[in-house]
mmCIF file of C-alpha atoms and ligand atoms in Angstrom:
data_model
loop_
_atom_site.group_PDB
_atom_site.id
_atom_site.type_symbol
_atom_site.label_atom_id
_atom_site.label_comp_id
_atom_site.label_asym_id
_atom_site.label_seq_id
_atom_site.Cartn_x
_atom_site.Cartn_y
_atom_site.Cartn_z
ATOM 1 C CA MET A 1 255.061 -51.995 103.826
ATOM 2 C CA PHE A 2 254.569 -55.241 101.257
ATOM 3 C CA ARG A 3 251.584 -56.851 100.453
ATOM 4 C CA VAL A 4 250.643 -59.836 97.663
ATOM 5 C CA GLY A 5 247.931 -61.218 95.859
ATOM 6 C CA ILE A 6 247.298 -63.623 93.321
ATOM 7 C CA GLY A 7 244.913 -64.480 91.026
ATOM 8 C CA PHE A 8 243.378 -67.401 88.798
ATOM 9 C CA ASP A 9 240.543 -67.066 86.141
ATOM 10 C CA PHE A 10 239.536 -69.404 84.392
ATOM 11 C CA HIS A 11 236.827 -69.237 80.621
ATOM 12 C CA ARG A 12 236.109 -71.589 77.975
ATOM 13 C CA LEU A 13 236.517 -70.934 74.153
ATOM 14 C CA LYS A 14 234.728 -71.319 71.399
ATOM 15 C CA GLU A 15 234.822 -70.263 67.893
ATOM 16 C CA GLY A 16 233.542 -67.972 65.954
ATOM 17 C CA LYS A 17 233.784 -66.108 69.681
ATOM 18 C CA LYS A 18 236.407 -63.267 70.286
ATOM 19 C CA LEU A 19 239.787 -63.515 71.561
ATOM 20 C CA VAL A 20 240.174 -60.691 74.002
ATOM 21 C CA ILE A 21 243.746 -60.533 76.739
ATOM 22 C CA GLY A 22 245.265 -57.793 79.113
ATOM 23 C CA GLY A 23 242.449 -55.776 75.894
ATOM 24 C CA ILE A 24 244.551 -56.658 72.445
ATOM 25 C CA TYR A 25 242.407 -58.402 70.523
ATOM 26 C CA ILE A 26 244.127 -61.599 68.759
ATOM 27 C CA PRO A 27 242.563 -63.248 65.329
ATOM 28 C CA ASP A 28 242.157 -67.148 66.370
ATOM 29 C CA GLU A 29 238.907 -69.009 64.747
ATOM 30 C CA LYS A 30 238.148 -69.393 69.333
ATOM 31 C CA GLY A 31 237.573 -66.712 71.678
ATOM 32 C CA PHE A 32 235.768 -66.579 75.303
ATOM 33 C CA VAL A 33 232.493 -67.520 75.962
ATOM 34 C CA ALA A 34 231.989 -65.195 79.141
ATOM 35 C CA HIS A 35 229.362 -62.611 80.566
ATOM 36 C CA SER A 36 231.561 -59.586 80.053
ATOM 37 C CA ASP A 37 234.897 -59.921 76.890
ATOM 38 C CA GLY A 38 236.095 -62.713 79.051
ATOM 39 C CA ASP A 39 239.730 -61.127 79.625
ATOM 40 C CA ILE A 40 240.977 -63.714 80.814
ATOM 41 C CA PHE A 41 244.875 -61.342 81.941
ATOM 42 C CA PHE A 42 242.685 -58.736 83.241
ATOM 43 C CA HIS A 43 239.978 -60.574 85.218
ATOM 44 C CA ALA A 44 242.687 -62.558 87.242
ATOM 45 C CA LEU A 45 245.037 -59.139 87.376
ATOM 46 C CA THR A 46 241.780 -57.898 88.887
ATOM 47 C CA ASP A 47 241.639 -60.386 90.910
ATOM 48 C CA ALA A 48 245.055 -60.035 92.626
ATOM 49 C CA LEU A 49 244.917 -56.171 93.006
ATOM 50 C CA LEU A 50 241.422 -56.878 95.386
ATOM 51 C CA GLY A 51 242.836 -60.048 96.239
ATOM 52 C CA ALA A 52 246.609 -57.492 97.795
ATOM 53 C CA ILE A 53 243.736 -55.523 100.044
ATOM 54 C CA GLY A 54 241.151 -57.765 101.264
ATOM 55 C CA TYR A 55 239.057 -55.363 99.627
ATOM 56 C CA GLY A 56 236.775 -58.404 98.009
ATOM 57 C CA ASP A 57 236.455 -59.839 94.664
ATOM 58 C CA ILE A 58 236.199 -59.564 91.289
ATOM 59 C CA GLY A 59 232.263 -61.528 91.242
ATOM 60 C CA GLU A 60 231.413 -59.544 94.073
ATOM 61 C CA LEU A 61 232.194 -56.032 92.840
ATOM 62 C CA PHE A 62 230.762 -56.749 88.783
ATOM 63 C CA PRO A 63 228.061 -59.881 89.520
ATOM 64 C CA ASP A 64 227.646 -61.093 85.943
ATOM 65 C CA THR A 65 224.582 -61.801 86.933
ATOM 66 C CA GLU A 66 224.450 -56.919 86.215
ATOM 67 C CA ASP A 67 223.427 -56.395 82.483
ATOM 68 C CA LYS A 68 225.588 -53.640 82.590
ATOM 69 C CA TRP A 69 228.444 -55.471 83.096
ATOM 70 C CA LYS A 70 226.988 -58.695 79.607
ATOM 71 C CA ASN A 71 230.056 -58.295 76.609
ATOM 72 C CA ALA A 72 232.063 -55.806 78.927
ATOM 73 C CA ASP A 73 235.418 -53.758 78.715
ATOM 74 C CA SER A 74 237.027 -56.147 81.000
ATOM 75 C CA SER A 75 239.777 -52.951 81.161
ATOM 76 C CA ILE A 76 236.741 -50.965 83.530
ATOM 77 C CA PHE A 77 237.196 -53.701 86.034
ATOM 78 C CA LEU A 78 241.148 -52.967 86.280
ATOM 79 C CA LYS A 79 241.076 -49.787 86.007
ATOM 80 C CA GLU A 80 238.367 -49.643 89.200
ATOM 81 C CA ALA A 81 240.751 -52.112 91.632
ATOM 82 C CA ASN A 82 243.831 -49.708 90.584
ATOM 83 C CA ARG A 83 241.769 -47.536 92.032
ATOM 84 C CA ILE A 84 240.970 -49.163 94.721
ATOM 85 C CA VAL A 85 244.598 -50.290 95.580
ATOM 86 C CA ASN A 86 245.353 -46.474 95.263
ATOM 87 C CA THR A 87 242.767 -44.793 97.312
ATOM 88 C CA ALA A 88 243.456 -48.132 100.195
ATOM 89 C CA GLY A 89 247.176 -45.897 99.753
ATOM 90 C CA TYR A 90 248.599 -49.031 98.097
ATOM 91 C CA GLU A 91 251.059 -48.934 94.250
ATOM 92 C CA ILE A 92 251.750 -51.924 92.392
ATOM 93 C CA VAL A 93 255.382 -52.962 92.659
ATOM 94 C CA ASN A 94 255.587 -55.566 90.035
ATOM 95 C CA ILE A 95 252.906 -57.719 88.173
ATOM 96 C CA ASP A 96 253.719 -61.021 87.319
ATOM 97 C CA GLY A 97 251.751 -63.592 84.992
ATOM 98 C CA VAL A 98 251.233 -66.663 83.083
ATOM 99 C CA ILE A 99 248.950 -67.306 80.677
ATOM 100 C CA ILE A 100 247.563 -70.548 79.542
ATOM 101 C CA LEU A 101 246.192 -71.557 76.057
ATOM 102 C CA GLU A 102 247.046 -73.521 74.130
ATOM 103 C CA LYS A 103 246.918 -71.631 70.689
ATOM 104 C CA PRO A 104 247.809 -69.368 69.135
ATOM 105 C CA LYS A 105 251.728 -68.093 70.707
ATOM 106 C CA ILE A 106 251.047 -65.708 73.797
ATOM 107 C CA LYS A 107 254.724 -64.386 73.066
ATOM 108 C CA PRO A 108 253.875 -62.223 69.017
ATOM 109 C CA TYR A 109 251.383 -60.213 71.562
ATOM 110 C CA ARG A 110 253.434 -59.790 74.899
ATOM 111 C CA GLU A 111 254.984 -56.254 74.153
ATOM 112 C CA LYS A 112 251.135 -54.788 73.482
ATOM 113 C CA ILE A 113 249.428 -56.561 76.341
ATOM 114 C CA ILE A 114 251.746 -54.654 78.635
ATOM 115 C CA GLU A 115 252.192 -51.793 77.280
ATOM 116 C CA ASN A 116 248.497 -51.217 77.002
ATOM 117 C CA THR A 117 248.123 -53.042 80.551
ATOM 118 C CA ALA A 118 250.898 -50.083 81.931
ATOM 119 C CA ASN A 119 248.840 -47.896 80.209
ATOM 120 C CA ILE A 120 245.705 -48.832 81.972
ATOM 121 C CA LEU A 121 247.607 -49.452 85.404
ATOM 122 C CA LYS A 122 249.579 -46.026 84.798
ATOM 123 C CA ILE A 123 252.928 -47.670 86.078
ATOM 124 C CA GLN A 124 256.394 -49.005 83.307
ATOM 125 C CA LYS A 125 256.381 -51.767 81.328
ATOM 126 C CA ASN A 126 258.953 -53.230 83.279
ATOM 127 C CA GLN A 127 256.379 -53.831 86.656
ATOM 128 C CA ILE A 128 254.385 -56.380 84.739
ATOM 129 C CA PHE A 129 255.912 -59.573 82.739
ATOM 130 C CA ILE A 130 253.930 -61.942 81.339
ATOM 131 C CA LYS A 131 254.355 -65.781 79.694
ATOM 132 C CA GLY A 132 252.317 -68.088 77.317
ATOM 133 C CA LYS A 133 252.125 -71.922 78.322
ATOM 134 C CA THR A 134 250.148 -74.831 77.278
ATOM 135 C CA TYR A 135 249.130 -78.018 78.740
ATOM 136 C CA GLU A 136 251.402 -79.770 75.861
ATOM 137 C CA LYS A 137 247.791 -80.981 73.970
ATOM 138 C CA LEU A 138 246.995 -83.169 77.555
ATOM 139 C CA GLY A 139 243.417 -82.806 79.022
ATOM 140 C CA GLU A 140 240.186 -80.922 78.013
ATOM 141 C CA LEU A 141 242.433 -77.357 78.169
ATOM 142 C CA GLY A 142 245.212 -78.650 75.556
ATOM 143 C CA LYS A 143 242.169 -79.652 73.838
ATOM 144 C CA GLY A 144 241.900 -76.131 73.464
ATOM 145 C CA LEU A 145 238.358 -75.963 74.674
ATOM 146 C CA GLY A 146 239.504 -72.733 76.744
ATOM 147 C CA ALA A 147 242.251 -71.322 78.963
ATOM 148 C CA GLU A 148 243.077 -69.859 82.333
ATOM 149 C CA CYS A 149 245.576 -67.545 83.761
ATOM 150 C CA ARG A 150 247.537 -66.836 86.861
ATOM 151 C CA VAL A 151 248.094 -63.921 88.093
ATOM 152 C CA VAL A 152 250.204 -62.913 91.918
ATOM 153 C CA VAL A 153 250.894 -59.065 91.594
ATOM 154 C CA LEU A 154 253.189 -57.321 94.455
ATOM 155 C CA LEU A 155 251.889 -53.624 96.136
ATOM 156 C CA LYS A 156 253.565 -51.491 98.427
ATOM 157 C CA ARG A 157 252.450 -48.567 101.194
ATOM 158 C CA LYS A 158 252.542 -45.292 99.905
ATOM 159 C CA ILE A 159 255.300 -43.138 100.836
HETATM 160 ZN ZN1 ZN B 1 236.915 -64.405 83.492
#
């Protein structure tokens, strides 16, 4: 039996903040404004995993009102979501994500992000794909005021 999950995340970008996507530090003058590290890929992926089994969402499990999640490394959220999915009797078939960021380009970091995510989730690299997109300078996100991520995950029941 298969289950599919979708995740979405968004954070504002600001000068002097750190830009971390998929647990990989990306040097840029702007970074995420968030309670945790603002990792849009890990947040969207965490939500997709939890949503696929109807467990809840990232905000319920890790409230941004709690001090212990301040500046948290978002791999903690992802690891916990993966543990919940596995405990529920499911395993990941594949993950596909879109990172919408005006700059810098995601492609040079793609391999590192995929490798890091595969290590955290204990799956193969070929089960994960991500691509970068822009809003072609249109609107607020096109001006680089924020970045968003969309992720789809497919799970299957473990035999
Ligand atoms: Zn987030």
